XYZ file of N, CA and C in Angstrom:
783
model
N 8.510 -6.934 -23.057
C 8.219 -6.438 -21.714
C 6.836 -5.804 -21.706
N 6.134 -5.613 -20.861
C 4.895 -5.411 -20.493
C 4.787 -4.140 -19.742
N 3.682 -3.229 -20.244
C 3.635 -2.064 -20.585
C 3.830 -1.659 -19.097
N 3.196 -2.474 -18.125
C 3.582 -2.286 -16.051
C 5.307 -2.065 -16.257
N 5.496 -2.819 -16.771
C 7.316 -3.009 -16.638
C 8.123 -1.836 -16.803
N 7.490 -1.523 -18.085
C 8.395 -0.266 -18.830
C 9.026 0.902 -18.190
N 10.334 1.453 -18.551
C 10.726 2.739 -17.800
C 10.667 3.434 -19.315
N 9.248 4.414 -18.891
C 9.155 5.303 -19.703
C 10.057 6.428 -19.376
N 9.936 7.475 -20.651
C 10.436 8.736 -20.295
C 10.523 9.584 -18.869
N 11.839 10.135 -18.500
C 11.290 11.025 -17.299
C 10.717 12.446 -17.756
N 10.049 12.497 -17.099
C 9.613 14.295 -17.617
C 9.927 15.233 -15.889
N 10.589 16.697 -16.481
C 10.677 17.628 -15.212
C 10.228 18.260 -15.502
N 8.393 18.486 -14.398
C 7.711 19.294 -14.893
C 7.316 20.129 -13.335
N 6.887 21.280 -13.797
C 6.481 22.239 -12.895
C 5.305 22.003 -12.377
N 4.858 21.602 -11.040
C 3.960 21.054 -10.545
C 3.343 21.620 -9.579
N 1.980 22.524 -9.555
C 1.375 23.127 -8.390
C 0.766 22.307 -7.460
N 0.729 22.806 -6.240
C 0.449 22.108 -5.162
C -1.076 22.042 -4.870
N -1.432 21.046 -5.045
C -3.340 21.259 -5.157
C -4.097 21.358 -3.534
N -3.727 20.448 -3.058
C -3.754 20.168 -1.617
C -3.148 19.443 -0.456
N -2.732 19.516 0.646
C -1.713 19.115 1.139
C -2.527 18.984 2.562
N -2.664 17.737 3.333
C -3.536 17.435 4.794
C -2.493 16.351 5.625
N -2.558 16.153 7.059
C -1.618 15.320 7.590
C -2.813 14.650 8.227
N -2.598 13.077 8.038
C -3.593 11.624 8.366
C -3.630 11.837 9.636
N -2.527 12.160 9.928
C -1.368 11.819 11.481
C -0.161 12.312 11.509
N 0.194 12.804 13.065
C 1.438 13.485 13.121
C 2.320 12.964 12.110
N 2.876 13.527 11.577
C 4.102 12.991 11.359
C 3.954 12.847 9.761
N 3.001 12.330 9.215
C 2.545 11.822 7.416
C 1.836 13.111 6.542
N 2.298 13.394 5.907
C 1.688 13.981 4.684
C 0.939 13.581 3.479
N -0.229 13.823 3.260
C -0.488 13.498 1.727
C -0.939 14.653 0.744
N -0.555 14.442 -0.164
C -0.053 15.873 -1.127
C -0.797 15.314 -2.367
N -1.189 16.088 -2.473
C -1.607 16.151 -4.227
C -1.082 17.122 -4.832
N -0.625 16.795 -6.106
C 0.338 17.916 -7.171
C -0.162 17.852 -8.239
N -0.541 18.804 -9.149
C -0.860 18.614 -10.196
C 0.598 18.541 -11.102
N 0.470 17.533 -12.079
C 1.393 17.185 -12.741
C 1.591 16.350 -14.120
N 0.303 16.861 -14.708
C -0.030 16.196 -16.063
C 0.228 15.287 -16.654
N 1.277 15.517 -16.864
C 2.486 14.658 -17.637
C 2.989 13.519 -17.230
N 3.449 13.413 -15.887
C 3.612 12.375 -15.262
C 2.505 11.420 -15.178
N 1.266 12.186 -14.467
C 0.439 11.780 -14.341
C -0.252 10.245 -15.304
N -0.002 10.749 -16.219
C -0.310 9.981 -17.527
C 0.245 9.021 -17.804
N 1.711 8.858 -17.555
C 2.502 8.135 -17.567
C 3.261 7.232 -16.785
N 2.829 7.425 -15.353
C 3.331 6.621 -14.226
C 2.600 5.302 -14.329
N 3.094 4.670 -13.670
C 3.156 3.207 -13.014
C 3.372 2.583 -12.162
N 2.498 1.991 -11.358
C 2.428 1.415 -9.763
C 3.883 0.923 -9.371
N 4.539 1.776 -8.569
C 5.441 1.006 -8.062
C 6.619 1.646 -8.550
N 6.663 2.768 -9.950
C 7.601 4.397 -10.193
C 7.597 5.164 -8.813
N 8.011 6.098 -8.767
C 8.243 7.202 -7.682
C 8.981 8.557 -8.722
N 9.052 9.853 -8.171
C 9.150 10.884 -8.653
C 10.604 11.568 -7.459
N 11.443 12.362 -7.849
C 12.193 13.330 -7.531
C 11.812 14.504 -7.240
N 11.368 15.051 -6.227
C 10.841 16.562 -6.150
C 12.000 17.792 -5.353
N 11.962 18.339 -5.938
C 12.856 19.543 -5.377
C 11.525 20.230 -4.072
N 12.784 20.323 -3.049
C 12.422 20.865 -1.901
C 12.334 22.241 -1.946
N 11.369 23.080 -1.574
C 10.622 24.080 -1.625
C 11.546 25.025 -0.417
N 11.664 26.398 -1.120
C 12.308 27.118 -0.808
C 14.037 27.009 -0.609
N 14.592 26.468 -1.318
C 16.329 25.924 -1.534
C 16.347 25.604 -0.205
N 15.561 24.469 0.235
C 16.153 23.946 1.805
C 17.278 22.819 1.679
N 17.544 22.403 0.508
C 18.317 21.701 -0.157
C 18.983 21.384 -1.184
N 20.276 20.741 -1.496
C 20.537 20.544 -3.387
C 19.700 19.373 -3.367
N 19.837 18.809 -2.739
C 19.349 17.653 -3.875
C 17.753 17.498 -3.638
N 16.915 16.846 -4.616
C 15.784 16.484 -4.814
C 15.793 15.239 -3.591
N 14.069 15.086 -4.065
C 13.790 14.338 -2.742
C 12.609 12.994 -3.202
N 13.832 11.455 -3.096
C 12.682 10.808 -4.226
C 11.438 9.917 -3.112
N 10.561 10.187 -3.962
C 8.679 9.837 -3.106
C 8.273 8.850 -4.032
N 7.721 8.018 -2.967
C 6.819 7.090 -4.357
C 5.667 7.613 -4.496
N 5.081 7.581 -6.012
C 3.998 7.618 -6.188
C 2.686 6.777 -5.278
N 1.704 7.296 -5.040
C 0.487 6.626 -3.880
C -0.920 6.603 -5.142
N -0.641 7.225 -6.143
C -1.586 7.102 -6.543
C -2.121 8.406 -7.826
N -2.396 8.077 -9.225
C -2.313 8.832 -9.852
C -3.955 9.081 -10.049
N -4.810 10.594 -11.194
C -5.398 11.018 -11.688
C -5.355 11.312 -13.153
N -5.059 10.497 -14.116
C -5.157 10.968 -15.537
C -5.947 11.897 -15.722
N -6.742 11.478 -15.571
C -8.204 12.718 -15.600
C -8.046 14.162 -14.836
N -7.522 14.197 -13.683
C -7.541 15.430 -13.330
C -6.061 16.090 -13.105
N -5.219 14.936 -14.334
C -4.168 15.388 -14.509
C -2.984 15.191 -12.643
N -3.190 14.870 -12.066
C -2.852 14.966 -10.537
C -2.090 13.747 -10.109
N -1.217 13.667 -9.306
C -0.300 12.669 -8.285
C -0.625 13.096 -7.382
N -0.720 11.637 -6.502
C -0.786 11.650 -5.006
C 0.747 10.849 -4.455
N 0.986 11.940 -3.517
C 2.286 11.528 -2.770
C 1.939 11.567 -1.267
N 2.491 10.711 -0.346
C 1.886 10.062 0.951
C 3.574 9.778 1.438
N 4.140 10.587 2.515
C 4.898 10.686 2.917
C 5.462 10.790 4.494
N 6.238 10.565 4.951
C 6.957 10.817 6.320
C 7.722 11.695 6.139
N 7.604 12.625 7.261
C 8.622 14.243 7.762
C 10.037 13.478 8.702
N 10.911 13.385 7.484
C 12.030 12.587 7.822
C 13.648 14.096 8.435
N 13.118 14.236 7.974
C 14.307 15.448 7.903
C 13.767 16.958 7.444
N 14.883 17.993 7.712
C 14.413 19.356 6.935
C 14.236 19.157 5.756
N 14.239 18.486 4.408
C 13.648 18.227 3.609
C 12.533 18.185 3.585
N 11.749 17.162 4.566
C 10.694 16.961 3.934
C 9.852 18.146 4.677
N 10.456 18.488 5.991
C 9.555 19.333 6.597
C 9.561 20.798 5.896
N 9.993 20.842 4.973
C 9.873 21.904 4.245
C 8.893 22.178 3.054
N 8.963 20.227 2.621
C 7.928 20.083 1.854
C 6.493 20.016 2.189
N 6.182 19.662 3.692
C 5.434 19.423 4.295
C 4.639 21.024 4.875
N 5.164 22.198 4.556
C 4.553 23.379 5.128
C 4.223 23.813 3.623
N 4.490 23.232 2.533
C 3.716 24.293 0.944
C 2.188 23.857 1.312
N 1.838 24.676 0.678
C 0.502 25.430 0.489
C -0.274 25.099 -0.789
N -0.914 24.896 -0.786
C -1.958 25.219 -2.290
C -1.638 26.331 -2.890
N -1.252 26.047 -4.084
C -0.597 27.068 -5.393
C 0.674 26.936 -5.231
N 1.789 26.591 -4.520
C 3.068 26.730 -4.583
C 3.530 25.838 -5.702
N 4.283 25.807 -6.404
C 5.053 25.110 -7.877
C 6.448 24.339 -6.685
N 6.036 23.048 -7.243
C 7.298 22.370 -7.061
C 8.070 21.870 -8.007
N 8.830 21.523 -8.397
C 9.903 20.914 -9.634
C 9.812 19.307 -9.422
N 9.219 18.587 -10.532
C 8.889 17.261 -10.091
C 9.780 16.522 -11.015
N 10.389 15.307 -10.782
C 10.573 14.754 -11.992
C 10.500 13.299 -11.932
N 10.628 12.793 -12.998
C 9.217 11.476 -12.958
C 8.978 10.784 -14.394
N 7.957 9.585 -14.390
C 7.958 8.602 -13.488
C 9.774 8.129 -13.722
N 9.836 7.691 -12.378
C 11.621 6.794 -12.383
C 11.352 5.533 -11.926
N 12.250 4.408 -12.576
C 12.099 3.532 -11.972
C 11.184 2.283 -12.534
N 11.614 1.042 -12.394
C 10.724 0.208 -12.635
C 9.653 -0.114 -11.486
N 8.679 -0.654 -12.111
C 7.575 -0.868 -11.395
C 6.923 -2.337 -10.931
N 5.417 -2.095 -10.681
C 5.289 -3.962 -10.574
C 4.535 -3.950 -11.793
N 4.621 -5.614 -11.893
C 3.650 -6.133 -12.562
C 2.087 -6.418 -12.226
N 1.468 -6.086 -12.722
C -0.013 -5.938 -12.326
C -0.786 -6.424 -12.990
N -0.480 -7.246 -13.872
C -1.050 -8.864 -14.320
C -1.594 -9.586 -14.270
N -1.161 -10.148 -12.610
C -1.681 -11.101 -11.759
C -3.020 -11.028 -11.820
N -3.891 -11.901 -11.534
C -5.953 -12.238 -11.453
C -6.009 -11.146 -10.209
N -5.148 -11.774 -8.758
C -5.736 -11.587 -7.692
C -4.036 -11.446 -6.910
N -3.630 -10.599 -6.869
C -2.074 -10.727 -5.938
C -2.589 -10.075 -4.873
N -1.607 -10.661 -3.577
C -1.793 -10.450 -2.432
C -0.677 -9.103 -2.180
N -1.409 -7.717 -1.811
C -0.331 -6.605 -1.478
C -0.414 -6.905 0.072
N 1.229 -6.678 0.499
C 1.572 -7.001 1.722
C 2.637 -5.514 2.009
N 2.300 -4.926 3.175
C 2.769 -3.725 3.441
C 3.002 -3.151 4.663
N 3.783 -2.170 4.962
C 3.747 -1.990 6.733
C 4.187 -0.449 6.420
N 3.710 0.656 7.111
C 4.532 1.296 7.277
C 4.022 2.391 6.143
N 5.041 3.337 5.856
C 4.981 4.046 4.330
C 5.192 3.371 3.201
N 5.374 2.103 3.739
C 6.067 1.220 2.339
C 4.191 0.706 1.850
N 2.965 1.000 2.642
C 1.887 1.352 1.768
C 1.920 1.966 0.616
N 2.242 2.991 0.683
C 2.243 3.810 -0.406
C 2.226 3.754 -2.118
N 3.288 3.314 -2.104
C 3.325 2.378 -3.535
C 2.251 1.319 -3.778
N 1.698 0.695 -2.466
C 0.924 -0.743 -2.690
C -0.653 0.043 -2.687
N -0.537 1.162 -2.633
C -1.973 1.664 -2.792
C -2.299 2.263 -4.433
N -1.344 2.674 -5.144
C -0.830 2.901 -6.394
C -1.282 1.241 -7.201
N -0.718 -0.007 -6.717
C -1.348 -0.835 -7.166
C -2.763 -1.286 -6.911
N -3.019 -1.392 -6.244
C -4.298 -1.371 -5.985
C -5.058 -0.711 -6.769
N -5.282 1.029 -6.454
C -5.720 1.429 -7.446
C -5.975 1.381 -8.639
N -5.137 1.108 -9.538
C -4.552 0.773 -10.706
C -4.914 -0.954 -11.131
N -4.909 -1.826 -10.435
C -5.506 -3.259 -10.266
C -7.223 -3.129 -10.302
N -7.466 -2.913 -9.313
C -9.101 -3.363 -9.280
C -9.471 -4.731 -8.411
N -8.692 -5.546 -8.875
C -9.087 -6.900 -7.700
C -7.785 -7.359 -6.890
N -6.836 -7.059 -6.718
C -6.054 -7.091 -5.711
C -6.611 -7.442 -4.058
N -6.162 -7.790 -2.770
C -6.322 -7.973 -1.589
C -5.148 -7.602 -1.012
N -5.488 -6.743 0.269
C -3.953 -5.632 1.229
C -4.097 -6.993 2.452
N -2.502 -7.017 2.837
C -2.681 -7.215 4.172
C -1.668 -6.301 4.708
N -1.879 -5.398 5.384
C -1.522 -4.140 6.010
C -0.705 -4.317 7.823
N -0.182 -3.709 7.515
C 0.606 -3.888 9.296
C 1.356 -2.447 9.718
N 0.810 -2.376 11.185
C 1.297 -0.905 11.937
C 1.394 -1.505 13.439
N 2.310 -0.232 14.090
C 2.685 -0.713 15.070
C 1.147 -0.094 16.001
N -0.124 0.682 15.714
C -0.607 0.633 16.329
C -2.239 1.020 15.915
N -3.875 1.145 15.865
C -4.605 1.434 14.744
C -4.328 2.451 14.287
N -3.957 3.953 15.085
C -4.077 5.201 14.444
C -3.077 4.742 13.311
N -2.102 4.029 13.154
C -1.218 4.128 11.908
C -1.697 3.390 10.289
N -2.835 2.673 11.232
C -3.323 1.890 10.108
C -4.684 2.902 9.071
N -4.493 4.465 9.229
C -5.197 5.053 8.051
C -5.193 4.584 7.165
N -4.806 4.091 6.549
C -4.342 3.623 5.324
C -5.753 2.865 4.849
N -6.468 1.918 5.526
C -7.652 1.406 5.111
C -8.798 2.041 4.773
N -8.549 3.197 4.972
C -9.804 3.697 4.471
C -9.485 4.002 2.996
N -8.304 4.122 2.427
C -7.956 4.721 1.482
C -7.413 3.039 0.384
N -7.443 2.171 1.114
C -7.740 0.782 0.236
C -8.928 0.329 0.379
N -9.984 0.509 1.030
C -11.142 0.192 1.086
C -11.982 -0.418 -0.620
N -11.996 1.442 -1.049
C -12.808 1.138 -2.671
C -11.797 0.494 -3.925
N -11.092 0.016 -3.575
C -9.441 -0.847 -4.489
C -9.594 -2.138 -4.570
N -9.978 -2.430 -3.173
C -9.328 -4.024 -3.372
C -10.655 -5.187 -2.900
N -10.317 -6.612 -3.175
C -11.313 -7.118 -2.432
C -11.655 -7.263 -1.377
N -9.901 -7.460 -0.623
C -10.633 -7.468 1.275
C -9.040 -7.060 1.589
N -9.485 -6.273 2.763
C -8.742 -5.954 3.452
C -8.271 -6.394 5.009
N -6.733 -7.506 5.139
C -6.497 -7.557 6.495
C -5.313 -7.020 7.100
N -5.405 -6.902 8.166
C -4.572 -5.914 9.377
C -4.074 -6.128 10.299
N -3.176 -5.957 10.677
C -2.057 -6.398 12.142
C -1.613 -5.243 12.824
N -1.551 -5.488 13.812
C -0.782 -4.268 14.792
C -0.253 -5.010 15.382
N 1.157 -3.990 15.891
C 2.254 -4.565 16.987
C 1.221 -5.056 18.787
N 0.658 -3.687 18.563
C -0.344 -4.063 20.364
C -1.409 -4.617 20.002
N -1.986 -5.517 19.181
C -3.527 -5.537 19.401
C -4.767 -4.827 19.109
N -4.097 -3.572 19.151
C -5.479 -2.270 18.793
C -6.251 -2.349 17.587
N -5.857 -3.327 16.496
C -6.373 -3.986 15.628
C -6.529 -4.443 14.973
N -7.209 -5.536 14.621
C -6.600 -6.484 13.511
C -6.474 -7.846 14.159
N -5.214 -8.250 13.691
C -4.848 -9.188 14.815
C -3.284 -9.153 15.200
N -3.231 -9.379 16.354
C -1.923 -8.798 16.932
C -0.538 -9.321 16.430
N 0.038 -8.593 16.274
C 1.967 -9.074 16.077
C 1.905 -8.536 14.397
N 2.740 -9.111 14.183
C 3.465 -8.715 12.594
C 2.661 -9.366 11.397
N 2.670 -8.734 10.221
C 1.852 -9.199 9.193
C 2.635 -10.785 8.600
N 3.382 -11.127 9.009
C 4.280 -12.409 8.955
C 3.440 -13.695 9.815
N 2.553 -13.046 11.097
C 2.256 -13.722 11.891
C 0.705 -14.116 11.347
N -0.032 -13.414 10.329
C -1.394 -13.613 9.627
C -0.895 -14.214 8.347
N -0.118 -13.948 7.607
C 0.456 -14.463 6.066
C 0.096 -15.715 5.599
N 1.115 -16.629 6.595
C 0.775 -18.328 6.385
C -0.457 -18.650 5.750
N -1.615 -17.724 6.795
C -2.639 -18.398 6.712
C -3.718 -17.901 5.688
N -3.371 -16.360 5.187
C -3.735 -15.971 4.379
C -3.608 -16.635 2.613
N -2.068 -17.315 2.587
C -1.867 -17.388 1.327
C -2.249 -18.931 1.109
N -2.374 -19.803 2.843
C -2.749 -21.049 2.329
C -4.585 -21.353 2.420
N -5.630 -20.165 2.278
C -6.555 -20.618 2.320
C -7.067 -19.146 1.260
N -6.273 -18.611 0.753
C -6.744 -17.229 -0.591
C -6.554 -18.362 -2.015
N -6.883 -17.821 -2.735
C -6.627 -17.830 -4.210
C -5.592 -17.021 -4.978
N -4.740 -16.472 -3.990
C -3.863 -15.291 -4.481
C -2.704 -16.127 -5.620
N -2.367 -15.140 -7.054
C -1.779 -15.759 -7.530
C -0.184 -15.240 -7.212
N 0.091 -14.184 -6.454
C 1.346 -13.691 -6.811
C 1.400 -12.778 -5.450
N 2.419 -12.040 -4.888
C 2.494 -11.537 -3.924
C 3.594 -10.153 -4.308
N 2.869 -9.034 -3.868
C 3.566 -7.615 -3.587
C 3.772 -7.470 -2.802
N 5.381 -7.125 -2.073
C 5.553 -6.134 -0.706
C 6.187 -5.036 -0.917
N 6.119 -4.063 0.312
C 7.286 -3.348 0.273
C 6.773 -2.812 2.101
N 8.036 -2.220 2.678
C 8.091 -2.393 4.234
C 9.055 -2.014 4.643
N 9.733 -2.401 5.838
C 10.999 -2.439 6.549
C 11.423 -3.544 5.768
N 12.663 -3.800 5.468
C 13.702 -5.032 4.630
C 13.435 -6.118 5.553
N 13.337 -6.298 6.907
C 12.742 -7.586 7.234
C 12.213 -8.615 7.441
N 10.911 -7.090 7.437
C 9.645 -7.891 6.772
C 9.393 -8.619 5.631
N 10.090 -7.432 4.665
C 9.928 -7.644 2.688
C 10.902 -9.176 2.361
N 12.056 -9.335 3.773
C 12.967 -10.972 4.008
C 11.586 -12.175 3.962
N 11.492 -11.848 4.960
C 10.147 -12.898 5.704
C 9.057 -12.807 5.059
N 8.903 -12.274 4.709
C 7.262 -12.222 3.424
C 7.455 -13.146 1.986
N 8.986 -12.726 1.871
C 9.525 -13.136 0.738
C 9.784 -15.258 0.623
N 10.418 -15.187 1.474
C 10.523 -16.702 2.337
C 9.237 -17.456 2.091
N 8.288 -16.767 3.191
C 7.298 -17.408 3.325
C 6.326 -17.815 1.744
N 6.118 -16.780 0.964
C 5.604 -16.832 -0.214
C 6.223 -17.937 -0.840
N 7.980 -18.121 -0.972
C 8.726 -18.819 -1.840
C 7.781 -20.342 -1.470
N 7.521 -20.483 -0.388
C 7.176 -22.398 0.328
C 5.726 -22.024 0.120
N 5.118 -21.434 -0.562
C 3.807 -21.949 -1.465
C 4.183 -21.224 -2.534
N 4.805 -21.485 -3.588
C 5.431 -21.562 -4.775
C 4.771 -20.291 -5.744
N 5.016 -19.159 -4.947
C 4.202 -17.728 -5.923
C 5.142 -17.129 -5.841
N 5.067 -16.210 -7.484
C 6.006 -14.940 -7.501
C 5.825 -13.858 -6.412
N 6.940 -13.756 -6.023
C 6.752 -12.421 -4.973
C 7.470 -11.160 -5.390
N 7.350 -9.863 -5.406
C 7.980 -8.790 -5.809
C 8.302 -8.203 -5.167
N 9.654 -7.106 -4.662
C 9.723 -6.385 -3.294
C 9.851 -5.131 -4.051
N 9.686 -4.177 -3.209
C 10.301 -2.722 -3.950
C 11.049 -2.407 -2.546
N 12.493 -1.959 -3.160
C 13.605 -1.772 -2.121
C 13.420 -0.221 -2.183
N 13.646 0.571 -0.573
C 14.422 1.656 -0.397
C 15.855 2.009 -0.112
N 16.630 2.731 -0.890
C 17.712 3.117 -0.787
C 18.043 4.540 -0.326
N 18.379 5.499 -0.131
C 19.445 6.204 -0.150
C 19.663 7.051 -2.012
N 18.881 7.690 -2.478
C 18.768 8.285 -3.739
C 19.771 9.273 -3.884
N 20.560 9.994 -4.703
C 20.976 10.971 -4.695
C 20.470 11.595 -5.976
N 20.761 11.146 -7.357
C 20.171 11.479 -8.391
C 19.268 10.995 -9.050
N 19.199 9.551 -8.645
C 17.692 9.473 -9.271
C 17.823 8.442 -10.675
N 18.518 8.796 -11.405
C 19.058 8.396 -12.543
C 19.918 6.953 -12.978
N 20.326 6.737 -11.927
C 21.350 5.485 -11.801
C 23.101 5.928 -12.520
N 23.200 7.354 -11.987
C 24.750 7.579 -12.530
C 25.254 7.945 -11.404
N 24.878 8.239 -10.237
C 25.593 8.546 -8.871
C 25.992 6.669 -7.942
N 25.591 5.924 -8.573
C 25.536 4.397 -7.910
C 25.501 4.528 -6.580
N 24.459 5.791 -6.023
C 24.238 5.596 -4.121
C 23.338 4.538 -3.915
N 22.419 4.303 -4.957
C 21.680 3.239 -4.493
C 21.691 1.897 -5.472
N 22.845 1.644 -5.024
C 23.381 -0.094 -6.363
C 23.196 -1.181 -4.718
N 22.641 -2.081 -5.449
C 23.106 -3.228 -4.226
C 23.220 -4.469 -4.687
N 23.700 -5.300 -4.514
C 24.181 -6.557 -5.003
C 23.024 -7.725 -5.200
N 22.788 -8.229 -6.440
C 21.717 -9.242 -7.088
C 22.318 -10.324 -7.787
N 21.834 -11.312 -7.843
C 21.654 -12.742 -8.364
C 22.400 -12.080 -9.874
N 22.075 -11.300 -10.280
C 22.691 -10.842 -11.571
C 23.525 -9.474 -11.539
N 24.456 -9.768 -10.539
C 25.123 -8.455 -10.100
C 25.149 -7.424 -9.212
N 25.573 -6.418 -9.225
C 25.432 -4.977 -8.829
C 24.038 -4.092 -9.779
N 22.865 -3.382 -8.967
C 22.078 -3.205 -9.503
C 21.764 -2.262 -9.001
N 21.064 -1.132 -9.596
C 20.861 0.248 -9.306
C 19.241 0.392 -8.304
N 18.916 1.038 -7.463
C 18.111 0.660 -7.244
C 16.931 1.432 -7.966
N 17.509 3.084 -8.355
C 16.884 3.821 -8.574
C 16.211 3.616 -10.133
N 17.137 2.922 -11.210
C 16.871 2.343 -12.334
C 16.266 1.363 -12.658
N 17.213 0.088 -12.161
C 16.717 -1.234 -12.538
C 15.462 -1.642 -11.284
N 15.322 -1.175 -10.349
C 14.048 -0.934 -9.373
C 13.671 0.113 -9.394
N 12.996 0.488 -8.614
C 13.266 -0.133 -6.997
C 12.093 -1.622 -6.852
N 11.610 -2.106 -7.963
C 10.938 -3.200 -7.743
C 11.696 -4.326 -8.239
N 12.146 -5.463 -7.621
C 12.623 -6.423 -8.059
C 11.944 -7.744 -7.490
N 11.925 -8.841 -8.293
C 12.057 -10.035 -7.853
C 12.282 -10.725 -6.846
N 11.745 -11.279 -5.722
C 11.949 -11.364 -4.531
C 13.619 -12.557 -4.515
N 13.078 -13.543 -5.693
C 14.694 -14.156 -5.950
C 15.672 -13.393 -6.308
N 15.502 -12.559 -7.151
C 16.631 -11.749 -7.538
C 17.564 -10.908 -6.429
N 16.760 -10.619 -5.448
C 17.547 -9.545 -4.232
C 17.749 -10.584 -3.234
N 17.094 -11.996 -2.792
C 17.245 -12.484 -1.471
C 17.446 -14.076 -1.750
N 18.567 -14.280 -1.168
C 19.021 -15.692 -1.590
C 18.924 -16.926 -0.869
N 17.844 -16.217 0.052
C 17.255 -17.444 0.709
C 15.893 -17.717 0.921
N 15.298 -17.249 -0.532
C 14.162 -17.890 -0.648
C 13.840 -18.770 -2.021
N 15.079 -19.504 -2.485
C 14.583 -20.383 -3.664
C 14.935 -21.633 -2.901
């Protein structure tokens, strides 16, 4: 297995809050210092963080957006879904959060030139590859431009960046399903990343299968521990019942969807 692949160690480490800014109502991006992890994550892991001030038992799992070896630091890029997160969403610079990390398998990042395909927060992770890649290409989708921040922050990552919105406001209009076709039959792309709403990550998946490239999805579930011993997030695969939090949350686009071979 290949060192992208690997589920390294988790580490629970005490993590100060470096800086914390909102793109847009509603999104957070956080930087934590977190050494350890730091070092050790992989595009397409995510972390468990305990919610600040006991607003909750259980931890709260985030994908990684993007690491700092060097300055020791994770970037987490999030939606204020609940009192959870909005709790996480008011710390401050200097506050200690309880992190734990990296979980989860990741992508492969291998590929010459893979096409990241994304909508939504399900960026997040695909900016982690990117980063981490170097020649990668995004095709990005929001329901409107303000949602499409996100490009400025794939800009210095990848080779080119394209974009869809639900209205028009930019890019080119409708769903990133509706630019794809034409992207993958006139790119050089060898392989394809998504992650999104499950519909999309359906239809992305499909479409990739009928020009004959690996495609990878990373599924969201429903976490409780993190670990793969609570089975809240198992869902049924080509090779069984599968955890999502363990054996993914990145899988094989054949492996989870049986109507794209």
């Amino acid at each position: 297995m290949s060192a992208e692949g690997m589920i390294l160690p988790k580490i629970c480490e005490d993590a100060r809050v470096l800086h914390q800014r909102s793109p847009m109502a509603g999104i957070y991006d956080l930087t934590l210092s977190a050494p350890t992890i730091a070092r050790s994550a992989r595009p397409g892991q995510f972390v468990e963080v305990t919610v600040p001030h006991g607003g909750a038992l259980l931890r709260r799992p985030l994908g990684i957006a993007e690491t700092s070896a060097e300055e020791g630091a994770i970037r987490i890029i999030y939606r204020v879904v609940g009192r959870g997160t909005e709790l996480l969403a008011a710390a401050g610079a200097g506050e200690m959060i309880s992190v734990l990390g990296p979980l989860g398998h990741g992508f492969n990042v291998t590929y010459r030139h893979p096409l990241l395909v994304g909508g939504g927060m399900g960026l997040a992770p695909l900016l982690f590859f990117a980063a981490a890649h170097g020649s990668s290409s995004i095709l990005m989708g929001g329901r409107t431009k303000a949602e499409l921040f996100w490009e400025a922050l794939f800009r210095p990552h990848v080779r080119a960046v394209h974009a869809t919105t639900d209205d028009g406001s930019y890019g080119i209009e409708g769903f990133v399903t509706a630019l794809l076709p034409k992207l993958l039959q006139e790119g050089d792309y060898d392989a394809v990343a998504v992650c999104g709403p499950p519909i999309m990550m359906e239809r992305v998946a499909q479409m990739t299968a009928s020009f004959s490239l690996p495609c990878e999805v990373s599924l969201e579930r429903r976490m409780a521990c993190g670990l793969g011993a609570c089975l809240s997030c198992a869902v049924d695969t080509r090779s069984g019942r599968r955890k999502v939090c363990k054996d993914g949350p990145v899988f094989s686009a054949e492996e989870v969807y049986s109507n794209v071979l």
